[in-house]
PDB file of C-alpha atoms in Angstrom:
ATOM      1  CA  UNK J  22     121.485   7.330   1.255  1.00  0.00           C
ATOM      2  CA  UNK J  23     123.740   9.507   4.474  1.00  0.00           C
ATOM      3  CA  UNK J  24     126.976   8.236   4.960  1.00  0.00           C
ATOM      4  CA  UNK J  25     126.427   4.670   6.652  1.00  0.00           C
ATOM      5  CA  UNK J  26     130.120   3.431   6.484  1.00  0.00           C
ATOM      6  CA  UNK J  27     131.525   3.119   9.910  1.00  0.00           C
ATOM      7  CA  UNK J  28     134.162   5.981  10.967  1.00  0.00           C
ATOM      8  CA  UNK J  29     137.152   3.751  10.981  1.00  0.00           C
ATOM      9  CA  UNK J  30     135.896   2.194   7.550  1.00  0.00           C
ATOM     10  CA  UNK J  31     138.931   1.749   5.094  1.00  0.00           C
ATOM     11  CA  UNK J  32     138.912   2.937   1.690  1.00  0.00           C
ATOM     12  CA  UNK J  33     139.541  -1.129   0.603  1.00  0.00           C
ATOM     13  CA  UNK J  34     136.275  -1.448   2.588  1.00  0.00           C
ATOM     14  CA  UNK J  35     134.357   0.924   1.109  1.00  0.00           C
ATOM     15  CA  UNK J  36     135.626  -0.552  -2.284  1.00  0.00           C
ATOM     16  CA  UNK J  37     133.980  -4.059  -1.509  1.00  0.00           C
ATOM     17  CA  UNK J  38     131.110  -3.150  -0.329  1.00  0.00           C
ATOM     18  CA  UNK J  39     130.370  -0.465  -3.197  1.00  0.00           C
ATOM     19  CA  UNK J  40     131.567  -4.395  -5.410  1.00  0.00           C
ATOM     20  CA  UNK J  41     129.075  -5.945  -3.297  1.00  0.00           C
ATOM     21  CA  UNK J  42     126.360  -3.547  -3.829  1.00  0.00           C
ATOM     22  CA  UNK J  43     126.743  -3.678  -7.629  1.00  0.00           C
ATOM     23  CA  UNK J  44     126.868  -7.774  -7.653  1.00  0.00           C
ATOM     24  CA  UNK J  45     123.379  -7.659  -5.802  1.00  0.00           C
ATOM     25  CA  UNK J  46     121.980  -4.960  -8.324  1.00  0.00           C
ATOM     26  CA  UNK J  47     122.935  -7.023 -11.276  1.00  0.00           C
ATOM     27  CA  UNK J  48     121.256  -9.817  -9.967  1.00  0.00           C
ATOM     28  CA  UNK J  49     117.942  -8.060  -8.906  1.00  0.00           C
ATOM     29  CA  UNK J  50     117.891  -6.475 -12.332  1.00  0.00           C
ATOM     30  CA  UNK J  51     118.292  -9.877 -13.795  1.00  0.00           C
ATOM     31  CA  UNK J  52     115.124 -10.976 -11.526  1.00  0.00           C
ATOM     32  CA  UNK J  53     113.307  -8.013 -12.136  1.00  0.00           C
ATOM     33  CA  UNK J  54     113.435  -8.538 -15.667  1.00  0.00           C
ATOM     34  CA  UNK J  55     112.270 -12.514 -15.414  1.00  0.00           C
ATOM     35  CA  UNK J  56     109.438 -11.199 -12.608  1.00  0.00           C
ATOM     36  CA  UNK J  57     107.986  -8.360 -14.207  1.00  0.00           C
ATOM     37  CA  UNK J  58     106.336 -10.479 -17.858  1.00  0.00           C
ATOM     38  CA  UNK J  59     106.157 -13.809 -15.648  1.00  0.00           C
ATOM     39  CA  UNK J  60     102.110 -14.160 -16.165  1.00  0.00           C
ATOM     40  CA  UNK J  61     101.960 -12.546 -19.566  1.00  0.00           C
ATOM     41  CA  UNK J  62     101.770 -15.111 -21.807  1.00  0.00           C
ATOM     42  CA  UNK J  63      99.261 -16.851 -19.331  1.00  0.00           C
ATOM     43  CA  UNK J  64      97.054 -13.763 -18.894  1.00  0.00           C
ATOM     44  CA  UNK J  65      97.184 -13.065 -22.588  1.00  0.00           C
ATOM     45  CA  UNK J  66      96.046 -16.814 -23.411  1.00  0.00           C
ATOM     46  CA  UNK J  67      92.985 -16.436 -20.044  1.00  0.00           C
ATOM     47  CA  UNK J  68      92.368 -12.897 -21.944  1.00  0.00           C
ATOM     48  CA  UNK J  69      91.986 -13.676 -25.194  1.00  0.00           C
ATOM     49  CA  UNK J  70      88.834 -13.531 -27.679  1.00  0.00           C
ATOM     50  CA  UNK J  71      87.773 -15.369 -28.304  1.00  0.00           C
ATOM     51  CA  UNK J  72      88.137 -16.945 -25.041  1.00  0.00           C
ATOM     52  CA  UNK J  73      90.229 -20.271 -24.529  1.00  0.00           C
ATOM     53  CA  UNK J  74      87.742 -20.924 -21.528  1.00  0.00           C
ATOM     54  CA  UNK J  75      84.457 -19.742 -19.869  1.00  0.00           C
ATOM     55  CA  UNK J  76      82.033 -19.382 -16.790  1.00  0.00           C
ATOM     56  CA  UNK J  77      82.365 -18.250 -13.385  1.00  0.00           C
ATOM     57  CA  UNK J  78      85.650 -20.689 -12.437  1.00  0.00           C
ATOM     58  CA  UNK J  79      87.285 -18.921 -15.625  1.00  0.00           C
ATOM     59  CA  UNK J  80      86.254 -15.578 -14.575  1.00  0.00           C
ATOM     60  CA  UNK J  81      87.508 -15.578 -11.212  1.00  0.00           C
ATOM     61  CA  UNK J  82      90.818 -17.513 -11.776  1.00  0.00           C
ATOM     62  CA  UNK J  83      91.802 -14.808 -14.815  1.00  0.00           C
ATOM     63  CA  UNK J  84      90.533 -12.111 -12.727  1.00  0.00           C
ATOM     64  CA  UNK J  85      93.494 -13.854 -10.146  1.00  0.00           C
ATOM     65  CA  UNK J  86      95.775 -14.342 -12.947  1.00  0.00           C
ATOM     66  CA  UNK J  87      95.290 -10.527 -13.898  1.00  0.00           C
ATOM     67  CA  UNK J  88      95.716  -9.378 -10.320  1.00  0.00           C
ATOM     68  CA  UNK J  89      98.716 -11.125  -9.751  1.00  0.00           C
ATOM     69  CA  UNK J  90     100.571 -10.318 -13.084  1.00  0.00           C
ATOM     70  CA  UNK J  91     100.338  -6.386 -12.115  1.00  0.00           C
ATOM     71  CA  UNK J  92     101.431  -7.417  -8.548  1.00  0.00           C
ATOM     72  CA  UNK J  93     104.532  -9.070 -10.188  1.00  0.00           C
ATOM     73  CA  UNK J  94     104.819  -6.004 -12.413  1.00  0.00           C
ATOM     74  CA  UNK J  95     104.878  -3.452  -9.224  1.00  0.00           C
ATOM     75  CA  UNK J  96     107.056  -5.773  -8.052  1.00  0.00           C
ATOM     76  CA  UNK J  97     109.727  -5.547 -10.527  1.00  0.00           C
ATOM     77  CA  UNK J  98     109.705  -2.228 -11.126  1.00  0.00           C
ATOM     78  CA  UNK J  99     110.211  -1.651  -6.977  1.00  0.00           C
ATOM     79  CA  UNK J 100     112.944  -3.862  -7.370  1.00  0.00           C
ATOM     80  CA  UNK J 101     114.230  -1.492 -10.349  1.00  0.00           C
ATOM     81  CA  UNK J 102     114.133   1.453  -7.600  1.00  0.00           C
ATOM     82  CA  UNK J 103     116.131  -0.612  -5.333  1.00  0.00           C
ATOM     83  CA  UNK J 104     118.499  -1.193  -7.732  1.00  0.00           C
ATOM     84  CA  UNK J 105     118.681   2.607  -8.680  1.00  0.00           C
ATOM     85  CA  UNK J 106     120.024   3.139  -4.860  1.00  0.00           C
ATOM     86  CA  UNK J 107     122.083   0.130  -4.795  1.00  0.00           C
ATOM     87  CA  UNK J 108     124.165   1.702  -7.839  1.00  0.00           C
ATOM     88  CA  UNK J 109     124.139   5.107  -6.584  1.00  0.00           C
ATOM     89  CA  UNK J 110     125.188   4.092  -2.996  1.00  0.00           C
ATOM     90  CA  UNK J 111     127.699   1.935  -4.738  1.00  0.00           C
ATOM     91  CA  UNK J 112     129.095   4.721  -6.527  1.00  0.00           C
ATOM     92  CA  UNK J 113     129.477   7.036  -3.169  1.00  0.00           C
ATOM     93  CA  UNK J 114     131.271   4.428  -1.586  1.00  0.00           C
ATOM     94  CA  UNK J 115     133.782   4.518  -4.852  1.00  0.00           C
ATOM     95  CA  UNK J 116     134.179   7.893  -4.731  1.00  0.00           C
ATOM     96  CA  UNK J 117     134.839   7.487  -0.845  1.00  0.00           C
ATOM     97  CA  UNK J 118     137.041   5.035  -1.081  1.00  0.00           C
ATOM     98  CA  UNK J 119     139.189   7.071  -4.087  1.00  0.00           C
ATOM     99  CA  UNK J 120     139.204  10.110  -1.821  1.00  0.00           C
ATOM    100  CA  UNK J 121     140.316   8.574   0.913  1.00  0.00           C
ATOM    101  CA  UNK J 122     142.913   6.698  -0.614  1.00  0.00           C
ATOM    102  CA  UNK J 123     144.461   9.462  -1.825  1.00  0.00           C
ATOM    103  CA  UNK J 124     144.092  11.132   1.452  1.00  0.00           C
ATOM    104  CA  UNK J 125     146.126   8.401   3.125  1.00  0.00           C
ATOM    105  CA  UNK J 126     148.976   8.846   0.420  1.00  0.00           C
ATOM    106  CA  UNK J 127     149.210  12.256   1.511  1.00  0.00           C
ATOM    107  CA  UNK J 128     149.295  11.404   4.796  1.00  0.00           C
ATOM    108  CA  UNK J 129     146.293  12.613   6.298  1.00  0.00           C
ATOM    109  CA  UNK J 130     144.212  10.985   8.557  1.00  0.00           C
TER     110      UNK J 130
END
């Protein structure tokens, strides 16, 4: 992640933004869990034998389906990654923002 706060960034600063970091993880994780098995049940049902449905308009549109479930899946799980760094950024900036805190009770600049 590097150090992206600004140089005159106070430790109450880093605090909300390492808070705002962890409100957007818990949301992605909540979307990533929702995107990720979106099409399952549908590609299950296309999928199943014996088939629901058949011929060449069948074929192609579950070959779609298919497709576009793993693209969903890669999806969420990339989002997952995302939220990885999110957290671990978010708990740098704590740690920052503790440091420096106690740096400014000491009186240090």
């Amino acid at each position: 992640m590097g150090d992206h706060a600004a140089p005159d960034e106070t430790p109450a600063q880093k605090k909300e933004r390492a808070g705002q970091l962890r409100t957007c993880a818990t949301r992605a994780r909540r979307i990533a869990g929702a995107l990720g098995p979106y099409l399952d049940k549908t590609v299950g049902q296309a999928t199943a034998s014996p088939p629901i449905w058949t011929g060449p308009y069948a074929t192609a549109t579950t070959q779609t389906l298919t497709a576009r479930q793993r693209s969903l899946g890669t999806m969420a799980r990339d989002l997952l990654a995302d939220v990885a760094r999110w957290e671990a950024e978010a708990g740098r900036l704590e740690d920052e923002a503790v440091k420096g805190a106690a740096k400014q009770r000491a009186g240090g600049s």
